[in-house]
Tab-separated table of C-alpha atoms in Angstrom:
chain	number	residue	atom	x	y	z
W	1	MET	CA	-9.264	-11.593	-24.994
W	2	SER	CA	-10.884	-13.853	-22.433
W	3	SER	CA	-12.289	-12.110	-19.374
W	4	ASN	CA	-11.309	-15.213	-17.379
W	5	SER	CA	-7.649	-15.339	-18.391
W	6	LEU	CA	-5.430	-16.983	-15.798
W	7	ARG	CA	-2.577	-14.955	-14.368
W	8	GLY	CA	0.523	-15.899	-16.347
W	9	PHE	CA	3.319	-14.000	-14.612
W	10	ASN	CA	5.259	-14.341	-11.382
W	11	CYS	CA	5.054	-10.883	-9.829
W	12	LYS	CA	2.422	-8.527	-8.449
W	13	ASN	CA	0.075	-6.904	-10.947
W	14	GLU	CA	1.429	-3.449	-10.139
W	15	GLU	CA	5.027	-4.682	-10.505
W	16	LEU	CA	4.557	-5.930	-14.055
W	17	PRO	CA	4.547	-2.517	-15.799
W	18	LEU	CA	7.537	-1.455	-13.690
W	19	VAL	CA	9.546	-4.495	-14.808
W	20	CYS	CA	8.522	-3.831	-18.387
W	21	GLU	CA	9.571	-0.176	-18.143
W	22	PHE	CA	13.101	-1.287	-17.269
W	23	VAL	CA	13.058	-3.678	-20.225
W	24	ALA	CA	11.721	-0.956	-22.528
W	25	THR	CA	14.549	1.386	-21.492
W	26	SER	CA	17.119	-1.304	-22.277
W	27	LEU	CA	15.384	-2.185	-25.542
W	28	GLU	CA	15.477	1.449	-26.689
W	29	ARG	CA	19.174	1.594	-25.870
W	30	ASP	CA	19.913	-1.661	-27.685
W	31	GLN	CA	17.315	-1.349	-30.460
W	32	PRO	CA	19.870	-1.235	-33.313
W	33	LEU	CA	21.322	-4.558	-32.120
W	34	PHE	CA	17.865	-6.107	-31.773
W	35	ASN	CA	16.834	-4.780	-35.181
W	36	ASN	CA	20.018	-6.174	-36.718
W	37	TYR	CA	19.123	-9.561	-35.234
W	38	SER	CA	15.529	-9.376	-36.510
W	39	PRO	CA	13.625	-6.696	-38.454
W	40	LEU	CA	10.675	-7.359	-36.134
W	41	PHE	CA	12.383	-5.196	-33.506
W	42	ASN	CA	11.963	-1.897	-35.296
W	43	VAL	CA	11.050	1.470	-33.793
W	44	ALA	CA	7.341	0.754	-34.187
W	45	TYR	CA	7.771	-2.414	-32.139
W	46	VAL	CA	9.429	-0.461	-29.322
W	47	ASP	CA	6.722	2.212	-29.415
W	48	GLY	CA	4.015	-0.449	-29.333
W	49	PHE	CA	5.622	-2.118	-26.331
W	50	LYS	CA	5.793	1.200	-24.484
W	51	ALA	CA	2.143	1.968	-25.323
W	52	LYS	CA	1.083	-1.407	-23.915
W	53	ILE	CA	3.041	-0.707	-20.732
W	54	MET	CA	1.191	2.585	-20.305
W	55	ALA	CA	-2.173	0.858	-20.820
W	56	VAL	CA	-1.389	-1.747	-18.165
W	57	GLU	CA	-0.032	0.887	-15.783
W	58	GLU	CA	-3.293	2.835	-16.023
W	59	LEU	CA	-5.238	-0.375	-15.503
W	60	VAL	CA	-3.449	-1.505	-12.343
W	61	ASN	CA	-2.544	1.925	-10.933
W	62	PRO	CA	-5.125	4.444	-12.203
W	63	ALA	CA	-4.168	7.979	-11.205
W	64	SER	CA	-7.681	8.968	-10.112
W	65	GLU	CA	-8.073	5.993	-7.786
W	66	THR	CA	-4.552	6.374	-6.435
W	67	LEU	CA	-5.424	9.944	-5.496
W	68	ALA	CA	-8.747	8.874	-3.962
W	69	LEU	CA	-7.021	6.257	-1.809
W	70	LYS	CA	-4.376	8.775	-0.783
W	71	LEU	CA	-7.054	11.223	0.368
W	72	ILE	CA	-8.882	8.489	2.287
W	73	ASN	CA	-5.642	7.494	4.026
W	74	GLU	CA	-4.818	11.098	4.877
W	75	HIS	CA	-8.267	11.543	6.422
W	76	SER	CA	-7.904	8.361	8.488
W	77	TYR	CA	-4.403	9.328	9.598
W	78	SER	CA	-5.577	12.775	10.691
W	79	ILE	CA	-8.192	11.097	12.912
W	80	LEU	CA	-5.525	8.832	14.403
W	81	ASP	CA	-3.170	11.756	15.015
W	82	GLU	CA	-5.898	13.749	16.782
W	83	MET	CA	-6.796	10.713	18.861
W	84	ILE	CA	-3.532	10.891	20.813
W	85	GLY	CA	-4.599	14.098	22.531
W	86	SER	CA	-8.020	12.622	23.367
W	87	ILE	CA	-6.371	9.547	24.886
W	88	ASN	CA	-4.115	11.696	27.053
W	89	HIS	CA	-7.078	13.772	28.265
W	90	LEU	CA	-9.095	10.658	29.105
W	91	GLU	CA	-6.169	9.223	31.040
W	92	GLY	CA	-6.129	12.418	33.071
W	93	TYR	CA	-9.801	12.002	33.983
W	94	ILE	CA	-9.224	8.362	34.953
W	95	SER	CA	-6.465	9.508	37.262
W	96	LEU	CA	-8.660	12.249	38.785
W	97	ALA	CA	-11.483	9.790	39.365
W	98	GLY	CA	-9.183	7.707	41.533
W	99	LYS	CA	-10.781	4.687	43.180
W	100	ASN	CA	-14.140	5.533	41.633
W	101	VAL	CA	-12.747	4.148	38.371
W	102	PRO	CA	-10.773	1.044	39.448
W	103	VAL	CA	-9.357	0.455	35.978
W	104	SER	CA	-5.807	1.259	34.864
W	105	PRO	CA	-5.237	3.030	31.520
W	106	THR	CA	-3.843	-0.258	30.209
W	107	ASP	CA	-6.912	-2.254	31.228
W	108	PHE	CA	-9.060	0.585	29.889
W	109	GLY	CA	-7.468	-0.142	26.495
W	110	LEU	CA	-5.770	3.235	26.153
W	111	THR	CA	-2.153	2.056	26.079
W	112	THR	CA	-2.766	-0.305	23.174
W	113	LEU	CA	-5.028	2.230	21.469
W	114	ARG	CA	-2.295	4.869	21.601
W	115	LYS	CA	0.301	2.480	20.183
W	116	SER	CA	-2.044	1.403	17.400
W	117	ALA	CA	-2.913	4.998	16.537
W	118	ARG	CA	0.758	5.956	16.361
W	119	SER	CA	1.561	2.976	14.132
W	120	ARG	CA	-1.568	3.725	12.044
W	121	ASP	CA	-2.926	0.227	12.508
W	122	ILE	CA	-6.555	1.033	11.719
W	123	GLU	CA	-7.823	-2.516	12.255
W	124	ASN	CA	-6.442	-2.629	15.780
W	125	VAL	CA	-7.541	0.943	16.495
W	126	LEU	CA	-11.137	0.025	15.656
W	127	SER	CA	-10.919	-3.057	17.857
W	128	GLN	CA	-9.488	-1.089	20.798
W	129	LEU	CA	-11.950	1.767	20.359
W	130	ARG	CA	-14.844	-0.608	20.918
W	131	THR	CA	-13.265	-1.699	24.196
W	132	VAL	CA	-12.545	1.884	25.249
W	133	ASN	CA	-16.055	3.086	24.401
W	134	LYS	CA	-17.648	0.264	26.408
W	135	THR	CA	-15.473	1.096	29.404
W	136	ILE	CA	-16.258	4.806	29.121
W	137	ALA	CA	-19.971	3.951	29.136
W	138	LYS	CA	-19.521	1.752	32.203
W	139	TYR	CA	-17.838	4.517	34.209
W	140	ARG	CA	-19.453	7.516	32.509
W	141	THR	CA	-20.935	8.975	35.713
W	142	GLU	CA	-17.686	8.756	37.664
W	143	LEU	CA	-15.668	10.192	34.792
W	144	ASN	CA	-18.179	13.027	34.283
W	145	GLU	CA	-17.724	13.966	37.926
W	146	ALA	CA	-13.985	14.173	37.277
W	147	GLY	CA	-14.603	16.540	34.315
W	148	LEU	CA	-15.120	14.273	31.304
W	149	THR	CA	-17.048	16.158	28.614
W	150	ASP	CA	-19.543	14.967	26.030
W	151	ALA	CA	-17.268	16.386	23.339
W	152	LEU	CA	-14.361	14.200	24.438
W	153	VAL	CA	-16.576	11.111	24.543
W	154	ALA	CA	-17.771	11.951	21.026
W	155	ASN	CA	-14.157	11.994	19.806
W	156	PHE	CA	-13.932	8.274	20.543
W	157	THR	CA	-17.380	7.251	19.301
W	158	ASP	CA	-17.156	9.375	16.145
W	159	ALA	CA	-13.732	7.911	15.365
W	160	VAL	CA	-15.277	4.448	15.020
W	161	THR	CA	-17.839	5.728	12.507
W	162	LEU	CA	-15.349	7.780	10.496
W	163	LEU	CA	-12.587	5.174	10.370
W	164	SER	CA	-15.053	2.405	9.484
W	165	SER	CA	-16.442	4.559	6.675
W	166	ASP	CA	-12.943	5.264	5.317
W	167	LYS	CA	-12.083	1.578	5.508
W	168	LYS	CA	-15.209	0.564	3.575
W	169	GLU	CA	-14.667	3.237	0.916
W	170	GLY	CA	-11.031	2.218	0.431
W	171	TYR	CA	-11.982	-1.448	0.224
W	172	LYS	CA	-14.651	-0.657	-2.358
W	173	ILE	CA	-12.139	1.140	-4.587
W	174	ILE	CA	-9.538	-1.625	-4.276
W	175	SER	CA	-12.110	-4.388	-4.767
W	176	ASN	CA	-13.584	-2.798	-7.896
W	177	ARG	CA	-10.133	-2.261	-9.343
W	178	ALA	CA	-9.110	-5.859	-8.610
W	179	ALA	CA	-12.205	-7.101	-10.446
W	180	LEU	CA	-11.470	-4.859	-13.437
W	181	VAL	CA	-7.860	-6.050	-13.579
W	182	GLN	CA	-8.986	-9.679	-13.403
W	183	ASN	CA	-11.418	-9.106	-16.256
W	184	ASN	CA	-8.540	-7.693	-18.314
W	185	MET	CA	-5.894	-10.199	-17.232
W	186	GLY	CA	-5.341	-11.088	-20.874
W	187	LEU	CA	-3.781	-7.665	-21.464
W	188	LEU	CA	-1.343	-8.166	-18.602
W	189	ASN	CA	-0.463	-11.622	-19.877
W	190	GLU	CA	0.148	-10.241	-23.373
W	191	LEU	CA	2.510	-7.632	-21.968
W	192	ASN	CA	4.320	-10.254	-19.908
W	193	ASP	CA	4.672	-12.519	-22.960
W	194	GLN	CA	6.091	-9.652	-25.019
W	195	MET	CA	8.546	-8.795	-22.286
W	196	GLY	CA	9.564	-12.461	-22.156
W	197	SER	CA	10.235	-12.492	-25.886
W	198	ILE	CA	12.386	-9.363	-25.630
W	199	CYS	CA	14.328	-10.818	-22.710
W	200	ASP	CA	14.889	-14.100	-24.594
W	201	ILE	CA	16.502	-12.217	-27.481
W	202	GLY	CA	18.435	-10.028	-25.055
W	203	LYS	CA	19.955	-13.141	-23.521
W	204	ILE	CA	20.904	-14.450	-26.969
W	205	LEU	CA	22.576	-11.145	-27.833
W	206	PHE	CA	24.453	-10.551	-24.581
W	207	LYS	CA	24.963	-13.844	-22.762
W	208	GLN	CA	28.406	-14.332	-24.248
W	209	THR	CA	29.336	-10.717	-24.866
W	210	ASP	CA	28.069	-8.383	-22.139
W	211	LYS	CA	27.251	-9.664	-18.647
W	212	ALA	CA	26.083	-6.232	-17.495
W	213	LYS	CA	23.514	-5.946	-20.284
W	214	LEU	CA	22.506	-9.568	-19.740
W	215	LYS	CA	21.181	-8.571	-16.306
W	216	ASP	CA	18.914	-6.030	-17.998
W	217	TYR	CA	17.071	-8.930	-19.637
W	218	THR	CA	17.049	-11.348	-16.700
W	219	PHE	CA	13.752	-11.421	-14.793
W	220	ALA	CA	15.246	-12.148	-11.367
W	221	GLN	CA	17.633	-9.191	-11.713
W	222	LEU	CA	14.839	-6.950	-12.963
W	223	MET	CA	12.645	-7.819	-9.964
W	224	LYS	CA	15.473	-6.888	-7.617
W	225	LYS	CA	15.623	-3.473	-9.297
W	226	VAL	CA	11.843	-3.031	-9.098
W	227	ARG	CA	11.623	-3.891	-5.422
W	228	HIS	CA	14.664	-1.793	-4.584
W	229	THR	CA	13.064	1.141	-6.421
W	230	GLU	CA	9.737	0.669	-4.638
W	231	LYS	CA	11.205	0.357	-1.146
W	232	PRO	CA	11.688	4.094	-0.371
W	233	ASP	CA	8.065	4.840	-1.362
W	234	GLU	CA	6.707	1.949	0.655
W	235	ALA	CA	8.591	2.885	3.788
W	236	LYS	CA	6.397	4.891	6.114
W	237	PRO	CA	8.247	6.598	8.963
W	238	THR	CA	4.903	7.191	10.653
W	239	GLU	CA	4.352	3.452	10.845
W	240	PRO	CA	7.145	2.225	13.142
W	241	THR	CA	7.721	-1.488	13.543
W	242	ASP	CA	9.145	-1.054	17.039
W	243	GLN	CA	6.474	0.008	19.514
W	244	ALA	CA	7.516	2.854	21.802
W	245	ALA	CA	7.029	2.546	25.534
W	246	ALA	CA	3.765	3.953	26.844
W	247	ASP	CA	5.327	6.977	28.488
W	248	GLU	CA	7.355	7.847	25.373
W	249	ALA	CA	4.280	7.544	23.203
W	250	LYS	CA	2.365	10.214	25.118
């Protein structure tokens, strides 16, 4: 197969094996009807289709890399969760410093940093941390007099290093996988073509006889099922879309 094969399907790479799994389930159920229509659709054909699905699934969603990304995310999220306490402590020192630090927590960058940490927006957290660290450095003497410790300062500076490292490692994994998938795009296209052939015959068999089964071989209907199935896993309660008010977020 060509390493430069063009993408020949209209869904995400990781969605393709999911769509095909639905088709494979329907094909197994209806295999006698397919086989009666054409001897090509025998048990070996079904098994071969399922084996190809597994190969593509491992290519686009390898278990080892999925686990590695999960661990990276968990590490980043733990840093963000711990950051809330550090933000609250720093706000306390700003308040104790009074007029010696003529900057509000909002202007200091802490309000936005807290919101970004709670919503696990790492890009924005890194951006806000740079602002916060510069402002800490500017008023370091005054804040030290109010009780600011080196350990608390390190929580903010270390977070930049750790989160940046996690981000780079995650990007490296995703980038390498994307390149590998692209180099094997022919395999994905072959699977998509086979699925298309199965769906074409499914439509012939059921268009006039079984509207329910017809949906099982209609791409638009299959994509609705895939995206409905994925939705609960993609939803992240720790990543709210509505930002809480500053006082509620503390």
